[in-house]
Every structure is written in C-alpha cells, then in structure tokens.
mmCIF file of C-alpha atoms in Angstrom:
data_model
loop_
_atom_site.group_PDB
_atom_site.id
_atom_site.type_symbol
_atom_site.label_atom_id
_atom_site.label_comp_id
_atom_site.label_asym_id
_atom_site.label_seq_id
_atom_site.Cartn_x
_atom_site.Cartn_y
_atom_site.Cartn_z
ATOM 1 C CA MET A 164 106.688 -88.309 -109.637
ATOM 2 C CA LYS A 165 108.044 -85.369 -111.151
ATOM 3 C CA LYS A 166 104.281 -84.739 -112.135
ATOM 4 C CA VAL A 167 102.898 -84.849 -108.892
ATOM 5 C CA LEU A 168 105.148 -82.558 -107.194
ATOM 6 C CA ARG A 169 104.800 -79.996 -110.407
ATOM 7 C CA TRP A 170 100.894 -80.152 -109.870
ATOM 8 C CA VAL A 171 101.819 -79.795 -105.874
ATOM 9 C CA ALA A 172 104.248 -76.530 -106.167
ATOM 10 C CA THR A 173 101.945 -75.156 -109.140
ATOM 11 C CA VAL A 174 98.544 -75.705 -106.387
ATOM 12 C CA LEU A 175 100.783 -73.601 -104.126
ATOM 13 C CA ALA A 176 102.174 -70.894 -105.920
ATOM 14 C CA VAL A 177 98.553 -70.080 -106.952
ATOM 15 C CA CYS A 178 97.209 -70.355 -103.445
ATOM 16 C CA ILE A 179 99.512 -68.187 -102.527
ATOM 17 C CA VAL A 180 99.685 -65.387 -105.367
ATOM 18 C CA THR A 181 95.608 -65.565 -104.677
ATOM 19 C CA ILE A 182 96.004 -65.165 -100.637
ATOM 20 C CA VAL A 183 99.146 -62.090 -101.094
ATOM 21 C CA LEU A 184 96.424 -60.544 -103.924
ATOM 22 C CA ASN A 185 93.295 -60.777 -101.442
ATOM 23 C CA LEU A 186 95.729 -58.947 -98.699
ATOM 24 C CA LEU A 187 96.632 -55.792 -100.933
ATOM 25 C CA VAL A 188 93.490 -55.954 -101.937
ATOM 26 C CA GLU A 189 90.896 -56.075 -99.385
ATOM 27 C CA GLY A 190 93.554 -55.228 -96.332
ATOM 28 C CA VAL A 191 95.373 -57.146 -93.649
ATOM 29 C CA PRO A 192 92.829 -57.723 -90.519
ATOM 30 C CA LEU A 193 94.179 -56.579 -87.639
ATOM 31 C CA LEU A 194 95.577 -59.649 -85.389
ATOM 32 C CA GLY A 195 95.372 -60.081 -81.558
ATOM 33 C CA THR A 196 91.886 -58.756 -81.355
ATOM 34 C CA PRO A 197 89.971 -59.139 -78.080
ATOM 35 C CA LYS A 198 87.296 -61.634 -78.057
ATOM 36 C CA VAL A 199 84.329 -60.406 -76.822
ATOM 37 C CA GLU A 200 83.464 -62.989 -74.356
ATOM 38 C CA ASN A 201 86.498 -61.436 -72.601
ATOM 39 C CA ILE A 202 85.544 -57.972 -72.676
ATOM 40 C CA ASP A 203 84.296 -56.554 -69.154
ATOM 41 C CA ARG A 204 83.226 -53.388 -70.698
ATOM 42 C CA VAL A 205 84.164 -50.705 -73.082
ATOM 43 C CA VAL A 206 85.671 -46.744 -72.992
ATOM 44 C CA VAL A 207 84.562 -44.508 -76.194
ATOM 45 C CA THR A 208 86.222 -41.482 -76.767
ATOM 46 C CA HIS A 209 85.941 -39.126 -79.601
ATOM 47 C CA THR A 210 87.084 -36.025 -80.647
ATOM 48 C CA SER A 211 84.204 -34.034 -81.754
ATOM 49 C CA TYR A 212 82.414 -34.917 -78.307
ATOM 50 C CA PRO A 213 85.179 -34.318 -75.569
ATOM 51 C CA ASP A 214 82.585 -33.538 -72.718
ATOM 52 C CA ASP A 215 80.808 -37.460 -74.277
ATOM 53 C CA ILE A 216 82.587 -39.781 -73.025
ATOM 54 C CA LYS A 217 81.029 -43.632 -73.274
ATOM 55 C CA GLU A 218 81.473 -46.378 -71.075
ATOM 56 C CA ILE A 219 80.060 -48.973 -71.904
ATOM 57 C CA THR A 220 78.569 -52.071 -70.077
ATOM 58 C CA ASP A 221 75.281 -53.301 -72.212
ATOM 59 C CA GLU A 222 76.173 -55.884 -73.993
ATOM 60 C CA TYR A 223 75.041 -55.052 -77.294
ATOM 61 C CA TYR A 224 77.024 -52.499 -77.403
ATOM 62 C CA ILE A 225 80.098 -54.502 -76.339
ATOM 63 C CA ASP A 226 79.238 -56.847 -79.313
ATOM 64 C CA LEU A 227 79.293 -53.701 -81.546
ATOM 65 C CA ALA A 228 82.626 -52.649 -80.089
ATOM 66 C CA GLU A 229 84.088 -55.413 -80.947
ATOM 67 C CA ALA A 230 82.400 -56.041 -84.592
ATOM 68 C CA LEU A 231 83.483 -52.681 -85.475
ATOM 69 C CA LEU A 232 87.162 -54.445 -85.446
ATOM 70 C CA GLY A 233 86.300 -57.003 -88.093
ATOM 71 C CA TYR A 234 85.609 -54.010 -90.135
ATOM 72 C CA LEU A 235 88.881 -52.416 -89.594
ATOM 73 C CA HIS A 236 91.749 -53.552 -91.952
ATOM 74 C CA TYR A 237 95.065 -51.884 -93.094
ATOM 75 C CA ALA A 238 96.668 -51.529 -96.628
ATOM 76 C CA PRO A 239 100.597 -52.390 -95.863
ATOM 77 C CA LEU A 240 101.543 -51.170 -99.044
ATOM 78 C CA LYS A 241 99.713 -47.319 -97.998
ATOM 79 C CA GLY A 242 101.661 -44.015 -96.938
ATOM 80 C CA LEU A 243 100.840 -42.871 -93.567
ATOM 81 C CA THR A 244 99.616 -39.789 -91.756
ATOM 82 C CA ASP A 245 100.997 -37.741 -88.521
ATOM 83 C CA ASP A 246 97.396 -36.758 -88.209
ATOM 84 C CA THR A 247 95.831 -36.921 -84.454
ATOM 85 C CA PRO A 248 93.738 -40.124 -83.593
ATOM 86 C CA VAL A 249 89.535 -39.545 -83.384
ATOM 87 C CA ILE A 250 88.052 -42.078 -81.672
ATOM 88 C CA GLN A 251 89.781 -44.091 -79.183
ATOM 89 C CA ILE A 252 88.218 -47.588 -77.826
ATOM 90 C CA THR A 253 89.807 -49.010 -75.001
ATOM 91 C CA TYR A 254 88.361 -52.717 -74.462
ATOM 92 C CA ILE A 255 88.730 -53.394 -70.593
ATOM 93 C CA MET A 256 89.145 -57.042 -70.263
ATOM 94 C CA ASP A 257 87.759 -59.342 -67.470
ATOM 95 C CA ASP A 258 91.388 -59.820 -66.029
ATOM 96 C CA GLY A 259 91.897 -55.834 -66.185
ATOM 97 C CA THR A 260 93.992 -55.214 -69.355
ATOM 98 C CA GLU A 261 93.064 -52.946 -71.696
ATOM 99 C CA VAL A 262 93.325 -53.229 -75.643
ATOM 100 C CA VAL A 263 93.439 -50.018 -77.084
ATOM 101 C CA VAL A 264 92.452 -48.842 -80.712
ATOM 102 C CA LYS A 265 92.962 -45.186 -81.989
ATOM 103 C CA ALA A 266 92.078 -43.763 -85.415
ATOM 104 C CA ASN A 267 91.153 -41.327 -87.693
ATOM 105 C CA ASP A 268 90.219 -41.033 -91.417
ATOM 106 C CA LYS A 269 93.503 -42.932 -92.903
ATOM 107 C CA THR A 270 95.385 -44.197 -90.157
ATOM 108 C CA VAL A 271 94.633 -46.717 -87.110
ATOM 109 C CA TRP A 272 97.046 -47.381 -83.630
ATOM 110 C CA TRP A 273 96.698 -50.570 -83.218
ATOM 111 C CA ASN A 274 98.894 -51.816 -80.435
ATOM 112 C CA GLY A 275 100.449 -48.590 -80.167
ATOM 113 C CA LYS A 276 102.112 -49.222 -83.767
ATOM 114 C CA PRO A 277 100.084 -46.838 -86.574
ATOM 115 C CA ARG A 278 98.910 -48.677 -89.865
ATOM 116 C CA ALA A 279 97.187 -47.257 -92.623
ATOM 117 C CA ILE A 280 93.712 -47.748 -92.900
ATOM 118 C CA HIS A 281 92.296 -49.609 -96.205
ATOM 119 C CA ASP A 282 89.432 -48.125 -96.472
ATOM 120 C CA GLU A 283 89.358 -44.794 -95.402
ATOM 121 C CA GLY A 284 86.794 -43.179 -93.159
ATOM 122 C CA GLN A 285 84.795 -45.486 -92.730
ATOM 123 C CA PHE A 286 85.975 -47.466 -89.442
ATOM 124 C CA VAL A 287 85.653 -43.694 -87.916
ATOM 125 C CA LYS A 288 81.718 -42.801 -89.598
ATOM 126 C CA MET A 289 80.538 -46.594 -88.268
ATOM 127 C CA CYS A 290 82.052 -45.872 -84.663
ATOM 128 C CA THR A 291 80.357 -42.261 -84.711
ATOM 129 C CA ALA A 292 76.748 -43.692 -85.630
ATOM 130 C CA VAL A 293 77.106 -46.436 -83.393
ATOM 131 C CA PHE A 294 78.348 -44.742 -80.389
ATOM 132 C CA TYR A 295 76.939 -40.571 -80.785
ATOM 133 C CA LEU A 296 74.805 -40.467 -83.304
ATOM 134 C CA GLN A 297 72.018 -42.522 -81.858
ATOM 135 C CA ASN A 298 69.606 -41.688 -78.578
ATOM 136 C CA GLY A 299 70.583 -43.372 -75.195
#
C-alpha cells in the first residue's frame, strides 16, 4: 500500500509542477471571458484612431473579437506599468451587461484589475490589424 501511495504522490507532484511551470512559461489565460453565443455586439476604441469607434454587429468580427481574448495571457510574476490603455474592447452581452477589456503593450485591465501581459505588444497589434488596418 505504501508503494501505491508513494507512486500516486509522485505522479501528483509531477503534474502540479508541470502545470505551474506551463503557466509561468506560457502565461495565465484570462478567466471568465464571454462566450461568443452570448455577445450581442462589440465596441472597439483605439487611441491612435480617436475618431473611428467601431461598433461591430457582424458575426464574423464578433467571433474574431472573442477569439482575440484567447491570445491574451498574463504573467503573474511580471511588474505592472502605469501607462494608459491603447485599445478598449467592450463586449455587450444579450442581457445588456458589458464586459470590458483594456490593454496597452504591457498591461491588460480585465474586470478592472491590471495584469502584466505575457507576450508584450501582441494583443494590441492583433486588435489593430483586425479592426483598423483592413477595409470596411
């Protein structure tokens, strides 16, 4: 019985260490992101395009806006910056509630709390490319 318990403890310890290392290396995904089927529309603002506020109702771009959150991981051990947000995406849900994500190159504000972005600059570049650097 002791051998079995020792084996189970070893496997459990290896799993925990692997998960923790993966989160430190890859970053922690945002929890509680909205589901695409519950999003009614999306409003996107960008500080480099102050006169071009995008209100999106097209299903394709709503899918993209929701999928972008999957690339947004934060690093729990990185320091935060005091910079202002560059991009803001507001997800307006079917029930009228709003979910807001703001970001600059180094920080994401999710549910009002700032977190250091794991892949600095990636999220803002992708949002800019998807919503502002295409026709339409």
